PDB file of C-alpha atoms in Angstrom:
ATOM      1  CA  MET A   1     172.378 117.249  77.322  1.00 71.00           C
ATOM      2  CA  THR A   2     174.789 114.394  76.770  1.00 64.00           C
ATOM      3  CA  ALA A   3     176.142 111.691  79.039  1.00 58.00           C
ATOM      4  CA  ALA A   4     179.555 110.080  78.672  1.00 51.00           C
ATOM      5  CA  GLY A   5     180.056 106.357  78.463  1.00 42.00           C
ATOM      6  CA  VAL A   6     181.276 104.070  81.227  1.00 40.00           C
ATOM      7  CA  GLY A   7     184.889 104.855  82.119  1.00 50.00           C
ATOM      8  CA  ASP A   8     184.439 108.569  81.599  1.00 57.00           C
ATOM      9  CA  LEU A   9     181.592 109.613  83.863  1.00 86.00           C
ATOM     10  CA  ALA A  10     180.640 113.106  82.743  1.00 91.00           C
ATOM     11  CA  LEU A  11     177.530 115.077  81.921  1.00 95.00           C
ATOM     12  CA  HIS A  12     177.290 118.031  79.539  1.00 96.00           C
ATOM     13  CA  VAL A  13     174.243 120.224  80.101  1.00 96.00           C
ATOM     14  CA  ASP A  14     173.100 123.151  77.964  1.00 97.00           C
ATOM     15  CA  GLY A  15     170.987 125.458  80.099  1.00 96.00           C
ATOM     16  CA  SER A  16     169.699 127.291  77.034  1.00 95.00           C
ATOM     17  CA  GLU A  17     167.540 124.246  76.309  1.00 93.00           C
ATOM     18  CA  PRO A  18     164.379 123.926  78.427  1.00 92.00           C
ATOM     19  CA  VAL A  19     163.923 120.848  80.546  1.00 94.00           C
ATOM     20  CA  SER A  20     162.545 117.943  78.540  1.00 94.00           C
ATOM     21  CA  PRO A  21     161.986 114.201  78.994  1.00 95.00           C
ATOM     22  CA  ALA A  22     165.346 113.659  77.264  1.00 95.00           C
ATOM     23  CA  THR A  23     167.040 115.986  79.760  1.00 95.00           C
ATOM     24  CA  VAL A  24     165.590 114.053  82.691  1.00 96.00           C
ATOM     25  CA  GLU A  25     166.592 110.762  81.106  1.00 97.00           C
ATOM     26  CA  ALA A  26     170.200 111.925  80.592  1.00 96.00           C
ATOM     27  CA  VAL A  27     170.586 112.669  84.303  1.00 96.00           C
ATOM     28  CA  LEU A  28     168.933 109.416  85.340  1.00 96.00           C
ATOM     29  CA  ARG A  29     171.152 107.470  82.947  1.00 93.00           C
ATOM     30  CA  VAL A  30     174.294 108.928  84.509  1.00 93.00           C
ATOM     31  CA  CYS A  31     172.926 108.165  87.976  1.00 93.00           C
ATOM     32  CA  ASP A  32     172.310 104.557  86.912  1.00 91.00           C
ATOM     33  CA  ARG A  33     175.908 104.254  85.723  1.00 89.00           C
ATOM     34  CA  ALA A  34     177.254 105.822  88.891  1.00 87.00           C
ATOM     35  CA  GLU A  35     175.258 103.479  91.102  1.00 85.00           C
ATOM     36  CA  ASP A  36     175.989 100.372  89.025  1.00 82.00           C
ATOM     37  CA  GLY A  37     179.697 100.699  88.372  1.00 65.00           C
ATOM     38  CA  TYR A  38     181.362 103.506  90.313  1.00 52.00           C
ATOM     39  CA  VAL A  39     182.422 103.146  93.944  1.00 49.00           C
ATOM     40  CA  THR A  40     185.132 105.828  93.847  1.00 60.00           C
ATOM     41  CA  GLY A  41     185.898 108.639  91.445  1.00 73.00           C
ATOM     42  CA  LEU A  42     184.078 111.645  90.067  1.00 87.00           C
ATOM     43  CA  LEU A  43     181.024 112.661  88.172  1.00 91.00           C
ATOM     44  CA  THR A  44     181.952 115.824  86.260  1.00 95.00           C
ATOM     45  CA  VAL A  45     179.144 118.134  85.137  1.00 96.00           C
ATOM     46  CA  HIS A  46     180.004 120.645  82.411  1.00 97.00           C
ATOM     47  CA  ALA A  47     177.362 123.368  82.761  1.00 97.00           C
ATOM     48  CA  SER A  48     176.772 126.278  80.398  1.00 97.00           C
ATOM     49  CA  GLY A  49     173.953 128.175  78.733  1.00 97.00           C
ATOM     50  CA  ALA A  50     170.932 130.050  80.077  1.00 95.00           C
ATOM     51  CA  PRO A  51     167.284 130.002  78.916  1.00 92.00           C
ATOM     52  CA  GLN A  52     166.025 132.476  76.355  1.00 89.00           C
ATOM     53  CA  PRO A  53     162.687 134.343  76.651  1.00 85.00           C
ATOM     54  CA  GLY A  54     159.690 132.038  76.249  1.00 85.00           C
ATOM     55  CA  TRP A  55     161.634 128.957  77.295  1.00 88.00           C
ATOM     56  CA  ALA A  56     158.915 127.692  79.673  1.00 84.00           C
ATOM     57  CA  GLY A  57     156.204 127.397  77.043  1.00 85.00           C
ATOM     58  CA  ASP A  58     156.286 123.590  76.857  1.00 85.00           C
ATOM     59  CA  VAL A  59     157.243 122.909  80.479  1.00 89.00           C
ATOM     60  CA  SER A  60     154.678 121.330  82.811  1.00 92.00           C
ATOM     61  CA  VAL A  61     154.568 120.851  86.574  1.00 94.00           C
ATOM     62  CA  GLY A  62     154.732 117.100  86.043  1.00 94.00           C
ATOM     63  CA  LEU A  63     157.903 117.396  83.976  1.00 94.00           C
ATOM     64  CA  THR A  64     159.380 119.849  86.469  1.00 95.00           C
ATOM     65  CA  THR A  65     158.696 117.365  89.278  1.00 95.00           C
ATOM     66  CA  LYS A  66     160.541 114.609  87.397  1.00 96.00           C
ATOM     67  CA  TRP A  67     163.438 116.959  86.749  1.00 96.00           C
ATOM     68  CA  GLU A  68     163.756 118.061  90.377  1.00 96.00           C
ATOM     69  CA  ARG A  69     163.717 114.425  91.502  1.00 96.00           C
ATOM     70  CA  ALA A  70     166.454 113.567  88.997  1.00 97.00           C
ATOM     71  CA  VAL A  71     168.608 116.469  90.220  1.00 96.00           C
ATOM     72  CA  ARG A  72     168.053 115.383  93.810  1.00 95.00           C
ATOM     73  CA  ARG A  73     169.100 111.831  92.935  1.00 95.00           C
ATOM     74  CA  MET A  74     172.340 113.146  91.434  1.00 95.00           C
ATOM     75  CA  GLU A  75     172.885 115.295  94.521  1.00 93.00           C
ATOM     76  CA  ARG A  76     172.826 112.184  96.729  1.00 91.00           C
ATOM     77  CA  LEU A  77     175.018 109.831  94.677  1.00 90.00           C
ATOM     78  CA  ASN A  78     177.642 107.728  96.417  1.00 86.00           C
ATOM     79  CA  LEU A  79     180.512 109.550  94.737  1.00 86.00           C
ATOM     80  CA  VAL A  80     181.938 113.041  94.570  1.00 89.00           C
ATOM     81  CA  THR A  81     180.408 115.382  91.992  1.00 93.00           C
ATOM     82  CA  VAL A  82     182.210 118.369  90.503  1.00 96.00           C
ATOM     83  CA  ALA A  83     180.666 120.972  88.187  1.00 97.00           C
ATOM     84  CA  VAL A  84     182.360 123.437  85.845  1.00 98.00           C
ATOM     85  CA  ALA A  85     180.391 126.555  84.860  1.00 98.00           C
ATOM     86  CA  THR A  86     181.249 128.268  81.585  1.00 98.00           C
ATOM     87  CA  GLY A  87     179.661 131.487  80.331  1.00 97.00           C
ATOM     88  CA  ASP A  88     176.119 132.234  81.446  1.00 97.00           C
ATOM     89  CA  CYS A  89     174.810 129.325  83.499  1.00 97.00           C
ATOM     90  CA  GLY A  90     171.073 129.125  84.140  1.00 96.00           C
ATOM     91  CA  GLY A  91     168.082 126.821  83.933  1.00 95.00           C
ATOM     92  CA  THR A  92     169.017 123.137  83.957  1.00 96.00           C
ATOM     93  CA  ALA A  93     172.717 124.067  83.993  1.00 97.00           C
ATOM     94  CA  LEU A  94     172.289 126.123  87.165  1.00 97.00           C
ATOM     95  CA  ASP A  95     170.252 123.368  88.813  1.00 97.00           C
ATOM     96  CA  LEU A  96     172.953 120.752  88.290  1.00 97.00           C
ATOM     97  CA  LEU A  97     175.751 123.157  89.192  1.00 97.00           C
ATOM     98  CA  LEU A  98     174.185 123.917  92.571  1.00 96.00           C
ATOM     99  CA  ALA A  99     173.621 120.209  93.236  1.00 96.00           C
ATOM    100  CA  ALA A 100     177.331 119.367  92.776  1.00 96.00           C
ATOM    101  CA  ASP A 101     179.709 118.930  95.705  1.00 94.00           C
ATOM    102  CA  ILE A 102     182.544 121.002  94.215  1.00 95.00           C
ATOM    103  CA  ARG A 103     181.974 123.915  91.818  1.00 97.00           C
ATOM    104  CA  ILE A 104     184.431 125.634  89.537  1.00 97.00           C
ATOM    105  CA  ALA A 105     183.731 128.652  87.340  1.00 97.00           C
ATOM    106  CA  VAL A 106     185.683 129.519  84.229  1.00 97.00           C
ATOM    107  CA  THR A 107     186.634 133.201  84.146  1.00 97.00           C
ATOM    108  CA  GLY A 108     183.685 135.265  82.907  1.00 97.00           C
ATOM    109  CA  ALA A 109     181.014 132.800  84.023  1.00 97.00           C
ATOM    110  CA  ARG A 110     177.760 134.111  85.503  1.00 97.00           C
ATOM    111  CA  LEU A 111     174.965 132.379  87.421  1.00 96.00           C
ATOM    112  CA  VAL A 112     171.605 133.355  85.965  1.00 95.00           C
ATOM    113  CA  VAL A 113     168.200 132.789  87.563  1.00 92.00           C
ATOM    114  CA  PRO A 114     166.015 132.685  84.429  1.00 90.00           C
ATOM    115  CA  LEU A 115     162.936 134.790  83.907  1.00 88.00           C
ATOM    116  CA  SER A 116     159.621 133.172  83.081  1.00 84.00           C
ATOM    117  CA  GLY A 117     156.919 135.602  82.063  1.00 79.00           C
ATOM    118  CA  ASP A 118     156.890 138.508  84.511  1.00 83.00           C
ATOM    119  CA  ALA A 119     159.071 136.976  87.260  1.00 89.00           C
ATOM    120  CA  THR A 120     162.030 134.712  87.902  1.00 90.00           C
ATOM    121  CA  TRP A 121     161.601 130.936  87.763  1.00 89.00           C
ATOM    122  CA  PRO A 122     160.767 129.715  91.315  1.00 90.00           C
ATOM    123  CA  GLY A 123     162.484 126.340  91.034  1.00 92.00           C
ATOM    124  CA  MET A 124     164.666 124.588  93.573  1.00 93.00           C
ATOM    125  CA  ALA A 125     167.750 126.500  92.421  1.00 92.00           C
ATOM    126  CA  LEU A 126     166.436 129.360  94.592  1.00 90.00           C
ATOM    127  CA  TYR A 127     166.214 126.984  97.553  1.00 90.00           C
ATOM    128  CA  ARG A 128     169.761 125.713  97.091  1.00 91.00           C
ATOM    129  CA  MET A 129     171.163 129.211  96.595  1.00 90.00           C
ATOM    130  CA  ALA A 130     169.475 130.480  99.749  1.00 87.00           C
ATOM    131  CA  ARG A 131     170.612 127.467 101.797  1.00 86.00           C
ATOM    132  CA  GLN A 132     174.179 127.724 100.555  1.00 87.00           C
ATOM    133  CA  ALA A 133     174.715 131.492 100.481  1.00 87.00           C
ATOM    134  CA  GLY A 134     171.957 133.103 102.534  1.00 80.00           C
ATOM    135  CA  THR A 135     169.281 135.415 101.214  1.00 79.00           C
ATOM    136  CA  ALA A 136     171.202 138.688 101.562  1.00 81.00           C
ATOM    137  CA  TRP A 137     173.472 137.780  98.644  1.00 79.00           C
ATOM    138  CA  LEU A 138     170.618 136.678  96.433  1.00 85.00           C
ATOM    139  CA  ARG A 139     167.766 139.160  96.605  1.00 88.00           C
ATOM    140  CA  ARG A 140     168.520 140.908  93.315  1.00 89.00           C
ATOM    141  CA  ALA A 141     169.160 137.620  91.532  1.00 91.00           C
ATOM    142  CA  ALA A 142     166.092 135.874  92.960  1.00 88.00           C
ATOM    143  CA  LEU A 143     163.678 138.794  92.589  1.00 89.00           C
ATOM    144  CA  LEU A 144     164.983 140.586  89.484  1.00 89.00           C
ATOM    145  CA  GLY A 145     166.997 137.950  87.644  1.00 89.00           C
ATOM    146  CA  THR A 146     170.217 139.964  88.009  1.00 92.00           C
ATOM    147  CA  PRO A 147     173.130 137.668  87.019  1.00 94.00           C
ATOM    148  CA  ILE A 148     175.682 136.757  89.686  1.00 94.00           C
ATOM    149  CA  ASP A 149     179.231 137.082  88.362  1.00 95.00           C
ATOM    150  CA  ALA A 150     181.782 134.415  89.213  1.00 95.00           C
ATOM    151  CA  GLU A 151     183.669 136.490  91.765  1.00 94.00           C
ATOM    152  CA  THR A 152     180.470 137.354  93.649  1.00 93.00           C
ATOM    153  CA  ALA A 153     179.458 133.691  93.534  1.00 94.00           C
ATOM    154  CA  VAL A 154     182.783 132.775  95.167  1.00 95.00           C
ATOM    155  CA  ALA A 155     182.294 135.390  97.891  1.00 93.00           C
ATOM    156  CA  ALA A 156     178.780 134.049  98.507  1.00 91.00           C
ATOM    157  CA  GLY A 157     180.027 130.466  98.745  1.00 92.00           C
ATOM    158  CA  LEU A 158     178.180 129.237  95.647  1.00 94.00           C
ATOM    159  CA  ILE A 159     181.400 128.644  93.697  1.00 96.00           C
ATOM    160  CA  GLY A 160     184.674 127.310  95.081  1.00 95.00           C
ATOM    161  CA  GLU A 161     187.104 128.974  92.700  1.00 95.00           C
ATOM    162  CA  VAL A 162     187.439 130.787  89.379  1.00 97.00           C
ATOM    163  CA  VAL A 163     190.004 129.539  86.863  1.00 96.00           C
ATOM    164  CA  ASP A 164     191.001 130.336  83.306  1.00 95.00           C
ATOM    165  CA  ARG A 165     191.416 126.683  82.359  1.00 93.00           C
ATOM    166  CA  PRO A 166     189.707 124.016  84.497  1.00 95.00           C
ATOM    167  CA  GLU A 167     191.620 120.968  83.278  1.00 93.00           C
ATOM    168  CA  GLN A 168     194.407 121.087  85.875  1.00 92.00           C
ATOM    169  CA  THR A 169     191.974 121.741  88.711  1.00 93.00           C
ATOM    170  CA  LEU A 170     189.783 118.828  87.609  1.00 92.00           C
ATOM    171  CA  ALA A 171     192.809 116.547  87.428  1.00 92.00           C
ATOM    172  CA  GLY A 172     193.750 117.439  91.004  1.00 91.00           C
ATOM    173  CA  ILE A 173     190.224 116.798  92.259  1.00 89.00           C
ATOM    174  CA  ALA A 174     190.090 113.472  90.396  1.00 87.00           C
ATOM    175  CA  ALA A 175     193.392 112.380  91.949  1.00 87.00           C
ATOM    176  CA  ALA A 176     192.198 113.308  95.440  1.00 84.00           C
ATOM    177  CA  SER A 177     188.873 111.521  95.011  1.00 81.00           C
ATOM    178  CA  ALA A 178     190.435 108.299  93.717  1.00 78.00           C
ATOM    179  CA  ALA A 179     191.166 107.142  97.262  1.00 75.00           C
ATOM    180  CA  VAL A 180     187.771 108.137  98.662  1.00 76.00           C
ATOM    181  CA  SER A 181     184.998 105.582  99.097  1.00 72.00           C
ATOM    182  CA  GLY A 182     181.850 106.783  97.407  1.00 72.00           C
ATOM    183  CA  LYS A 183     179.553 105.649 100.190  1.00 79.00           C
ATOM    184  CA  GLU A 184     181.738 107.287 102.818  1.00 82.00           C
ATOM    185  CA  ALA A 185     181.789 110.537 100.830  1.00 83.00           C
ATOM    186  CA  ALA A 186     177.998 110.486 100.714  1.00 85.00           C
ATOM    187  CA  ILE A 187     177.855 110.080 104.514  1.00 87.00           C
ATOM    188  CA  ARG A 188     180.174 113.071 104.987  1.00 87.00           C
ATOM    189  CA  ARG A 189     178.087 115.128 102.577  1.00 88.00           C
ATOM    190  CA  GLN A 190     174.924 114.370 104.547  1.00 89.00           C
ATOM    191  CA  LEU A 191     176.608 115.374 107.789  1.00 88.00           C
ATOM    192  CA  LEU A 192     177.497 118.715 106.215  1.00 88.00           C
ATOM    193  CA  LEU A 193     173.964 119.260 104.924  1.00 84.00           C
ATOM    194  CA  ASP A 194     172.436 118.350 108.285  1.00 86.00           C
ATOM    195  CA  ALA A 195     174.700 120.791 110.126  1.00 84.00           C
ATOM    196  CA  GLY A 196     172.671 123.738 108.870  1.00 81.00           C
ATOM    197  CA  GLU A 197     169.476 122.357 110.405  1.00 84.00           C
ATOM    198  CA  HIS A 198     170.510 120.488 113.550  1.00 87.00           C
ATOM    199  CA  SER A 199     171.863 121.661 116.882  1.00 90.00           C
ATOM    200  CA  PHE A 200     175.122 120.235 118.226  1.00 90.00           C
ATOM    201  CA  GLU A 201     173.190 117.850 120.468  1.00 91.00           C
ATOM    202  CA  GLU A 202     170.985 116.673 117.591  1.00 90.00           C
ATOM    203  CA  ALA A 203     173.959 116.180 115.265  1.00 89.00           C
ATOM    204  CA  LEU A 204     176.202 114.425 117.798  1.00 92.00           C
ATOM    205  CA  GLY A 205     174.600 111.003 117.405  1.00 91.00           C
ATOM    206  CA  SER A 206     175.028 110.944 113.622  1.00 91.00           C
ATOM    207  CA  HIS A 207     178.657 112.044 113.868  1.00 90.00           C
ATOM    208  CA  LEU A 208     179.442 109.455 116.532  1.00 91.00           C
ATOM    209  CA  ALA A 209     177.814 106.755 114.417  1.00 91.00           C
ATOM    210  CA  ALA A 210     179.969 107.798 111.457  1.00 88.00           C
ATOM    211  CA  CYS A 211     183.064 107.766 113.678  1.00 90.00           C
ATOM    212  CA  ASP A 212     182.187 104.267 114.892  1.00 90.00           C
ATOM    213  CA  ARG A 213     181.699 103.108 111.309  1.00 86.00           C
ATOM    214  CA  THR A 214     185.102 104.522 110.339  1.00 85.00           C
ATOM    215  CA  LEU A 215     186.866 102.854 113.261  1.00 86.00           C
ATOM    216  CA  ARG A 216     185.230  99.501 112.490  1.00 87.00           C
ATOM    217  CA  ARG A 217     186.290  99.731 108.844  1.00 81.00           C
ATOM    218  CA  ALA A 218     189.857 100.548 109.894  1.00 77.00           C
ATOM    219  CA  VAL A 219     190.230  97.270 111.796  1.00 78.00           C
ATOM    220  CA  ALA A 220     188.208  95.085 109.433  1.00 69.00           C
ATOM    221  CA  PRO A 221     190.228  92.323 107.703  1.00 65.00           C
TER     222      PRO A 221
END
């Protein structure tokens, strides 16, 4: 996994490599840069690769906990995140893909829940997939490790679109995000996430507070 320098906020993740301290550190380093120097703009995650048999041999619960916390931190950054899936996308690549706000798949991409021993890996990718797509779409993938092709992932709501070349799509997203405040984007994201859990009455207060904040900012000198 590699992280780009300041001025080009991007993360390249190879899901064929098992999670490691270096993998965790790469995500945390990008999060540090995003929080220190980026108010608007994008974090682009280039995700590809899926684990091979025996990949979990050196993985511990402690390391997995650190990894899940790092992914969660990225998921809550004060800027828009976009992920591009290429080829088979599993393991750490799938985790970061599902944590991104906007997801693009290159033609031929597949989402792969990796196998570990005699069953699929029960990480938080299963949680995010179920929350975002519902369990009916995912039973074969979650229970048997059956890959999800890009078109099925779009129909399930896990991927936004499938493209042959992502560069033009990324440029359009970057242009749109340039005028968006990172903190405001994070508030909108949380409202979306809360909608799946809260009733209208429970959600109303948060939405009204966000509306009030927006109106106050509009008239601020």
